[in-house]
mmCIF file of C-alpha atoms and ligand atoms in Angstrom:
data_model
loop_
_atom_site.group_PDB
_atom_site.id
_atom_site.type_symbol
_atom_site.label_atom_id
_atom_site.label_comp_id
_atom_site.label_asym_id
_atom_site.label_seq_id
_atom_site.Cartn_x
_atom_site.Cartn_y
_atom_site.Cartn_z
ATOM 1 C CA UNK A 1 5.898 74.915 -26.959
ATOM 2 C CA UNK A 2 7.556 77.983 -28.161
ATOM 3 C CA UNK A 3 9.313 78.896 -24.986
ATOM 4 C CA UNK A 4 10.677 75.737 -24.384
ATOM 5 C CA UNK A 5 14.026 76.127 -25.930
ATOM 6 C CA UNK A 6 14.736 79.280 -23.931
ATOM 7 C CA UNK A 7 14.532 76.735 -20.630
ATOM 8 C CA UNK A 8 17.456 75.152 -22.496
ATOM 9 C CA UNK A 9 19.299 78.103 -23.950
ATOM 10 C CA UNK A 10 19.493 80.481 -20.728
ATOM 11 C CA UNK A 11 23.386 80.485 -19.695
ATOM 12 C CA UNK A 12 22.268 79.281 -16.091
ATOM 13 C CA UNK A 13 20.865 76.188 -17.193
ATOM 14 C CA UNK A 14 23.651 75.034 -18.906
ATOM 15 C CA UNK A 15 25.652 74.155 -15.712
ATOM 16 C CA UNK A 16 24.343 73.256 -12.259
ATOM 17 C CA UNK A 17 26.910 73.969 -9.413
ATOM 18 C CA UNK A 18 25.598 72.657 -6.460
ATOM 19 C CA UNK A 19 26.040 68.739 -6.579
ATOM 20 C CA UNK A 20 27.037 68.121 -10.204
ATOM 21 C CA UNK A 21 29.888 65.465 -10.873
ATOM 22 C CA UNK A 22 31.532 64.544 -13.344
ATOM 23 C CA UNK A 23 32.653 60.861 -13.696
ATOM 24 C CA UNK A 24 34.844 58.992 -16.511
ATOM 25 C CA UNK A 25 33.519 55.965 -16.666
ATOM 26 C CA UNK A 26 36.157 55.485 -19.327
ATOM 27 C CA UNK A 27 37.725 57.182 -22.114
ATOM 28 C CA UNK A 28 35.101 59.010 -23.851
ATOM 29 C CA UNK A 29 32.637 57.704 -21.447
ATOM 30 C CA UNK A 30 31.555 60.276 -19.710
ATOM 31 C CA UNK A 31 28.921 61.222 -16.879
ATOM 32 C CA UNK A 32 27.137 64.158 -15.659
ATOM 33 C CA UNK A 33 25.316 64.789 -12.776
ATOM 34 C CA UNK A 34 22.615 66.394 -12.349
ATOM 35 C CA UNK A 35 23.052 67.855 -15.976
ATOM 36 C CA UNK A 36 19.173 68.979 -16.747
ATOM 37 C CA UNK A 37 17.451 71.096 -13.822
ATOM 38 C CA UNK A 38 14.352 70.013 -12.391
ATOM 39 C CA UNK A 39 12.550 72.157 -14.870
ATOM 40 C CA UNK A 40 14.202 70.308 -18.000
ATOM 41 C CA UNK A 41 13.524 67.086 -16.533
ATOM 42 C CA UNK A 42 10.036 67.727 -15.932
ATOM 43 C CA UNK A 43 9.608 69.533 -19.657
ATOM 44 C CA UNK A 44 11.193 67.128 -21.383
ATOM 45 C CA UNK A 45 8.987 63.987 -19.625
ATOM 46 C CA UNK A 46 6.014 66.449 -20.923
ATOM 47 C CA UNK A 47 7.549 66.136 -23.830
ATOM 48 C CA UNK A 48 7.550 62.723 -24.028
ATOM 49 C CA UNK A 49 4.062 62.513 -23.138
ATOM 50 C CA UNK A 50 3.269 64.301 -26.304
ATOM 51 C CA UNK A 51 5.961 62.799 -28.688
ATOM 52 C CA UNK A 52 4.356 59.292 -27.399
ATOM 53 C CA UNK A 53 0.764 60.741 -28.465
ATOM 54 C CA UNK A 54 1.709 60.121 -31.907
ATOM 55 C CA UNK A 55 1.659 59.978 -34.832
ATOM 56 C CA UNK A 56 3.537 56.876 -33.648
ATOM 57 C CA UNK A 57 2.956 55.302 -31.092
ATOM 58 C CA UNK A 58 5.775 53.532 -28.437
ATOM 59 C CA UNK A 59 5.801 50.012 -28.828
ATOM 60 C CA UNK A 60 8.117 46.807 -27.951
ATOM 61 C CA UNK A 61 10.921 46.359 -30.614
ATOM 62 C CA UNK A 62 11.390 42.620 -30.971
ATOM 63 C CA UNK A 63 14.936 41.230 -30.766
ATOM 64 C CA UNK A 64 14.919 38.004 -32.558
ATOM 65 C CA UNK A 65 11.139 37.990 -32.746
ATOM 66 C CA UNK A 66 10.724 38.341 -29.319
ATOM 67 C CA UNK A 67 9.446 42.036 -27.837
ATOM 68 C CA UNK A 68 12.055 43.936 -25.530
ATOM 69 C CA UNK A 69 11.016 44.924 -22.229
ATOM 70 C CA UNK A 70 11.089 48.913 -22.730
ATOM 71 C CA UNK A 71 8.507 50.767 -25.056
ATOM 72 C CA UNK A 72 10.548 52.883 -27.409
ATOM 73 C CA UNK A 73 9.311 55.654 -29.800
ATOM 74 C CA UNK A 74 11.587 57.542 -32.494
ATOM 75 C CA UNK A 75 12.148 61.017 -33.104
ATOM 76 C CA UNK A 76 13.794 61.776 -36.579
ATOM 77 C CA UNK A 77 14.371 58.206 -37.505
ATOM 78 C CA UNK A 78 12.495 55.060 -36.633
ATOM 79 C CA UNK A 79 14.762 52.720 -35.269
ATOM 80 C CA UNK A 80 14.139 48.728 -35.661
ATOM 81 C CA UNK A 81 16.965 45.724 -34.445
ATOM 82 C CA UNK A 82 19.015 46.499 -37.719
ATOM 83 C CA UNK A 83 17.509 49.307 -39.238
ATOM 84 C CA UNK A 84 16.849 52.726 -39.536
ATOM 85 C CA UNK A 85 13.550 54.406 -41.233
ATOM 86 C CA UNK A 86 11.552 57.104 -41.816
ATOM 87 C CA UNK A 87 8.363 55.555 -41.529
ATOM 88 C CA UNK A 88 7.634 52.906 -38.433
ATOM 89 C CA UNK A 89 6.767 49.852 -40.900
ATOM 90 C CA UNK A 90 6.538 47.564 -37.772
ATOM 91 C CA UNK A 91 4.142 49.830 -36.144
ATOM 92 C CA UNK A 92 1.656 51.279 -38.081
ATOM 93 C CA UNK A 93 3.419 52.291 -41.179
ATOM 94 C CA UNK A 94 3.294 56.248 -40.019
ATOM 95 C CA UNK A 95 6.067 58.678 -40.682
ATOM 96 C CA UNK A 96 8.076 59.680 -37.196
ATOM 97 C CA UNK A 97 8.293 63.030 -35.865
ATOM 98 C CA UNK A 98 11.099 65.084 -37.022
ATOM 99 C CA UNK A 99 13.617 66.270 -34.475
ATOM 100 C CA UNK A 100 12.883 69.115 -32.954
ATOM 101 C CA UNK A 101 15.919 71.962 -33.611
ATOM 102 C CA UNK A 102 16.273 72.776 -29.988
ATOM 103 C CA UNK A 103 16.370 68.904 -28.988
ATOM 104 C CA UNK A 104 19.425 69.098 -31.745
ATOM 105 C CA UNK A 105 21.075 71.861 -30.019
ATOM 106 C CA UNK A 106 20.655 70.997 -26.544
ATOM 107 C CA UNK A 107 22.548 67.500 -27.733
ATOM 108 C CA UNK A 108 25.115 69.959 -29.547
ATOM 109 C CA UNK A 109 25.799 71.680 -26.045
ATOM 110 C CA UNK A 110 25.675 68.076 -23.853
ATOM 111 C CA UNK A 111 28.329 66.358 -26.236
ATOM 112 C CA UNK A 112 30.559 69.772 -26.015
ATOM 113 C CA UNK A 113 30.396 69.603 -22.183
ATOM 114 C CA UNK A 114 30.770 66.422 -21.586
ATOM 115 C CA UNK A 115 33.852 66.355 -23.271
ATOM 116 C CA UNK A 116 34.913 70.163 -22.557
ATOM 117 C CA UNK A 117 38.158 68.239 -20.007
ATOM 118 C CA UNK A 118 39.596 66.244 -23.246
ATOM 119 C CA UNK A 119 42.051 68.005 -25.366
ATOM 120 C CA UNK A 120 40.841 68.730 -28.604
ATOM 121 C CA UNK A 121 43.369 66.939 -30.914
ATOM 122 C CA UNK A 122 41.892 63.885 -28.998
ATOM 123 C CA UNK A 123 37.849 64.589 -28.936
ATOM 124 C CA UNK A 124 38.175 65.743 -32.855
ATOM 125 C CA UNK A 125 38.564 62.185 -34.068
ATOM 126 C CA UNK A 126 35.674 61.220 -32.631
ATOM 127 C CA UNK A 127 32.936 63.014 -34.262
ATOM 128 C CA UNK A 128 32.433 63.163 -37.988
ATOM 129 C CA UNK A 129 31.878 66.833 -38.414
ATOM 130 C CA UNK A 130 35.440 68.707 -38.977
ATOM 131 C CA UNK A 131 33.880 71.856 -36.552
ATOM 132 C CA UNK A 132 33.517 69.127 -33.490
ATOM 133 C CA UNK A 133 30.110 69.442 -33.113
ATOM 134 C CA UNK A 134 27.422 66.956 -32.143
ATOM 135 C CA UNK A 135 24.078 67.323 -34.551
ATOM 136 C CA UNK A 136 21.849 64.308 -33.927
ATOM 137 C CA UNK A 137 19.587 63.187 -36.316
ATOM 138 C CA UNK A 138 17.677 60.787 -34.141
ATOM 139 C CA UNK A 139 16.274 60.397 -30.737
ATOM 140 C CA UNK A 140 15.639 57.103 -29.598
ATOM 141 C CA UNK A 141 12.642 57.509 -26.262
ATOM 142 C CA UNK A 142 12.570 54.307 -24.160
ATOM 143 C CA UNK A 143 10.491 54.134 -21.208
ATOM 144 C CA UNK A 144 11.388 51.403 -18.789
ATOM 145 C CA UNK A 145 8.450 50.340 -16.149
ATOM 146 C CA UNK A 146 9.400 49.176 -12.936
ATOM 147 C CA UNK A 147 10.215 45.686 -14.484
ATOM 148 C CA UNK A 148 11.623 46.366 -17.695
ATOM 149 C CA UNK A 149 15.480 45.836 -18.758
ATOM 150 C CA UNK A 150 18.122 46.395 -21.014
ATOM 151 C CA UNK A 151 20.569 43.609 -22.098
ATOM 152 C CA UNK A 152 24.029 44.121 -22.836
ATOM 153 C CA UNK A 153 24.723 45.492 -26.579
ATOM 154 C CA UNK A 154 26.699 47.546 -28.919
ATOM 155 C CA UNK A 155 24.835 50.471 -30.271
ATOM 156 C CA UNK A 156 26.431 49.870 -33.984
ATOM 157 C CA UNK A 157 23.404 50.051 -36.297
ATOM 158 C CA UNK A 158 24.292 54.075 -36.912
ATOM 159 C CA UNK A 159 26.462 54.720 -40.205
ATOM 160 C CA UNK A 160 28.751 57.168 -37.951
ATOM 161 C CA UNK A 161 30.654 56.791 -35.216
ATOM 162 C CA UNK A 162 29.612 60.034 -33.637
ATOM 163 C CA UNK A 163 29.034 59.854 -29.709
ATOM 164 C CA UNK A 164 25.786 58.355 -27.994
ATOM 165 C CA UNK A 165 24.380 61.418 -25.776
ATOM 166 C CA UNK A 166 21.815 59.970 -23.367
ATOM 167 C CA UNK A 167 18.892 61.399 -20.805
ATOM 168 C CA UNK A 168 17.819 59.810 -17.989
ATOM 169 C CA UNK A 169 14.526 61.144 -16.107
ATOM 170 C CA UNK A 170 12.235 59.509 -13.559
ATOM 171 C CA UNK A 171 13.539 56.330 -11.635
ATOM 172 C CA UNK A 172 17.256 55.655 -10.993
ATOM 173 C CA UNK A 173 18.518 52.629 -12.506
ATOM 174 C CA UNK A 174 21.701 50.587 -12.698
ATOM 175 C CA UNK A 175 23.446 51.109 -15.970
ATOM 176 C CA UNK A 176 25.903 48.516 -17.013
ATOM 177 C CA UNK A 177 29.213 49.769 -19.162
ATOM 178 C CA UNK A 178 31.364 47.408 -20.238
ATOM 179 C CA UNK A 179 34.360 46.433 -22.727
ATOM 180 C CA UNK A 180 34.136 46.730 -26.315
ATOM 181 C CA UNK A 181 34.689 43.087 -26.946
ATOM 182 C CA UNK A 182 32.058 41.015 -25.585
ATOM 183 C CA UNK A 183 29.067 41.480 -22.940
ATOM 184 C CA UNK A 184 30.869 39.827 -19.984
ATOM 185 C CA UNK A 185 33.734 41.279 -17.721
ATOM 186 C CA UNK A 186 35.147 43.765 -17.117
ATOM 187 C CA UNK A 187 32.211 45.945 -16.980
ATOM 188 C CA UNK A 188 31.362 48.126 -14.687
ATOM 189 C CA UNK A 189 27.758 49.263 -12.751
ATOM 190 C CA UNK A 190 26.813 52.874 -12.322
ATOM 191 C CA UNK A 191 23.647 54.451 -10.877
ATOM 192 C CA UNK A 192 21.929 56.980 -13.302
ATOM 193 C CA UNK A 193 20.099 59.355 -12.040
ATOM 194 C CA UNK A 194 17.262 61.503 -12.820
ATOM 195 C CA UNK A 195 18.722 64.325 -15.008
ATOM 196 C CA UNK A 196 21.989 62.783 -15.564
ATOM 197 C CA UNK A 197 23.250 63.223 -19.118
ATOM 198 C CA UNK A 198 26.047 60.389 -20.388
ATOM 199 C CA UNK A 199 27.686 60.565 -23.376
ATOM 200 C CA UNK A 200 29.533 57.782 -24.924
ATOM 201 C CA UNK A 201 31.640 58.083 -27.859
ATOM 202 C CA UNK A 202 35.751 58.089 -29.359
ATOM 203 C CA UNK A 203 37.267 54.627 -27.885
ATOM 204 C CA UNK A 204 33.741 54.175 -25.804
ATOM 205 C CA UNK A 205 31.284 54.092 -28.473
ATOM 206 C CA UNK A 206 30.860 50.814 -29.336
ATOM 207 C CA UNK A 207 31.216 49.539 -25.527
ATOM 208 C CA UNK A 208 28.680 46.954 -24.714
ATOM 209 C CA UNK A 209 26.367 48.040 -22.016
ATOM 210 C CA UNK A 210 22.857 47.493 -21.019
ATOM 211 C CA UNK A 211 19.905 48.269 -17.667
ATOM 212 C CA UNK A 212 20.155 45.838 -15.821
ATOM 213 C CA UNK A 213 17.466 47.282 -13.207
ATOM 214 C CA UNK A 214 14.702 49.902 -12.089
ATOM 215 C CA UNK A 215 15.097 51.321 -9.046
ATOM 216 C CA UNK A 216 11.796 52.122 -7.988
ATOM 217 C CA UNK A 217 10.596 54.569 -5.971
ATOM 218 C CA UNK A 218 13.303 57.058 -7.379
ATOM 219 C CA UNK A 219 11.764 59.321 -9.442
ATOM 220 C CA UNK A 220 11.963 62.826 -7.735
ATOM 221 C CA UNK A 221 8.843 64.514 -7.263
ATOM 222 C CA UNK A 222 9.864 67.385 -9.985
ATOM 223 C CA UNK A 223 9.744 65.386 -12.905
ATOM 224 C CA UNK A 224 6.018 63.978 -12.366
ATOM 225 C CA UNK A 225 6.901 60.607 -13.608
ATOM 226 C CA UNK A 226 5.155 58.506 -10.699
ATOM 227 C CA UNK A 227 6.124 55.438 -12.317
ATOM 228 C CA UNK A 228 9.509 54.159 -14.581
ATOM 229 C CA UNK A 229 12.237 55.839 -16.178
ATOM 230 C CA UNK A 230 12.401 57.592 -19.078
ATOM 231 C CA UNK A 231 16.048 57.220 -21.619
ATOM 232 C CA UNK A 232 16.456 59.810 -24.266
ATOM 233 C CA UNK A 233 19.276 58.802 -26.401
ATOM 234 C CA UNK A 234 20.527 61.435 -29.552
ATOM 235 C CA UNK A 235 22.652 60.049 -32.038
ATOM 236 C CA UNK A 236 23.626 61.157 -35.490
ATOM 237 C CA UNK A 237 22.809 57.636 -37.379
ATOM 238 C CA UNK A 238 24.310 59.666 -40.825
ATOM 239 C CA UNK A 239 21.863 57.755 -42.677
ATOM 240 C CA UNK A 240 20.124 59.301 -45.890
ATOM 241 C CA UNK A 241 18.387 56.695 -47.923
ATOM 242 C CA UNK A 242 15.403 54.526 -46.680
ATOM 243 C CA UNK A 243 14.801 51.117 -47.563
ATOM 244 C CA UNK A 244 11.584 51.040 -46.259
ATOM 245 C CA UNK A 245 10.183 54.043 -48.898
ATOM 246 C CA UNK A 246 11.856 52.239 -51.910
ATOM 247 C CA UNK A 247 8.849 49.056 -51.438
HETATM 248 O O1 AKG B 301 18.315 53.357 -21.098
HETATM 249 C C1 AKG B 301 19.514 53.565 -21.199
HETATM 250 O O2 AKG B 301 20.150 54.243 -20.391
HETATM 251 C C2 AKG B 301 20.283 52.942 -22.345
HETATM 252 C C3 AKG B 301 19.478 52.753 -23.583
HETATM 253 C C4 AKG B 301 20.256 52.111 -24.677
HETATM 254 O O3 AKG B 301 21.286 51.567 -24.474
HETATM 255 C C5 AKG B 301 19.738 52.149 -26.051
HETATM 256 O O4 AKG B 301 18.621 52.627 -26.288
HETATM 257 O O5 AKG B 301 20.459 51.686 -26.961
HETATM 258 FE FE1 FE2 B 302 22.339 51.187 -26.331
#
């Protein structure tokens, strides 16, 4: 555990020439390639495997009473449809993890790169810190099996409007982005790939977009995720006070 945040710190990880790609999917909407080596990807679905061990375990958040497709699990702060906590109350009432400091900094670094091509008088309005920099308080760890899906949402229960900076490892999948008004057109489909890092944020952030399918078959043999995809999502959610602890 202790040497894992040099695999994220060494200068050569930080940027992958061969094949990475960088794609605007629109402004402040930003993809990636190829953004995490092989080695990250496989650490960091390790990872997984042990922050799903507990103390909490992943689970289907119900939407309107009914479960979600994807198991999610919370780094930081527990996240439930329209709420934020530190302990899972719909699980099993245990505290979540804390975020891990290099998990923090390696979202510092993907929100700086991602937006490295926009000026900065432009980028600077959209974060909340006056310095520019990402510092998540949350991780949000879905894991999608071959079936599961994401329908089309905002991501608005955070009290910033800091970017979104999201993993994918395992199986491909097509990710929908779309407008910030409502879940129809015009949206448009992209294919995320294993290691891919996109960051939504400024005139992006509260986009509607969803998964609207697995690919199977996908995953590449380096991350050791037979089946599914694993999301990682980092956001700063800004939130201080529980509800939850005040019962
Ligand atoms: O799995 C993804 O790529 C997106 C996940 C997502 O939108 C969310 O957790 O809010
Ligand atoms: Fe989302």
């Amino acid at each position: 555990m202790n040497q894992t945040p040099e695999l994220f710190t060494l200068p050569e990880s930080l940027t992958h020439e061969q094949g990475e790609k960088r794609l605007e999917v629109a402004t402040g909407a930003v993809l990636l390639r190829n953004w995490l080596s092989p080695e990250q990807q496989l650490f960091l679905v390790n990872q997984f495997r042990r922050w799903a061990a507990g103390p909490v375990p992943p689970r289907r958040p119900l939407i309107y009473g009914k479960p979600m497709s994807v198991q999610s699990v919370s780094l930081g702060w527990h996240w439930q449809n329209y709420a934020y906590s530190r302990i899972a109350s719909d699980v099993n009432g245990e505290p979540v993890l804390p975020m891990p400091q290099w998990l923090i900094d390696v979202g510092t670094k993907a929100a700086a790169e991602a937006y490295a091509e926009y000026p900065e008088t432009a980028s600077a309005r959209w974060f909340t810190r006056e310095d520019n920099r990402f510092v998540a308080d949350s991780a949000l760890l879905n894991y999608y099996s071959p079936t599961a899906k994401m329908g089309m949402h905002q991501d608005k229960e955070e009290s910033t409007n800091d970017p979104v900076v999201s993993f994918s490892l395992g199986d491909s999948c097509t990710f929908r982005f779309g407008n910030t008004e409502n879940r129809n057109r015009p949206y448009q489909d992209v294919q995320l790939n294993s290691g891919d890092l996109f960051v939504f944020g400024g005139p992006s952030r509260y986009a509607y977009h969803g998964v609207m399918k697995i690919i199977p078959d996908t995953s590449p043999k380096h991350c050791d995720l037979a089946v599914g995809r694993i999301n990682i999502t980092l956001r700063n959610i800004g939130a201080s006070h529980d509800p939850h602890q005040d019962r």
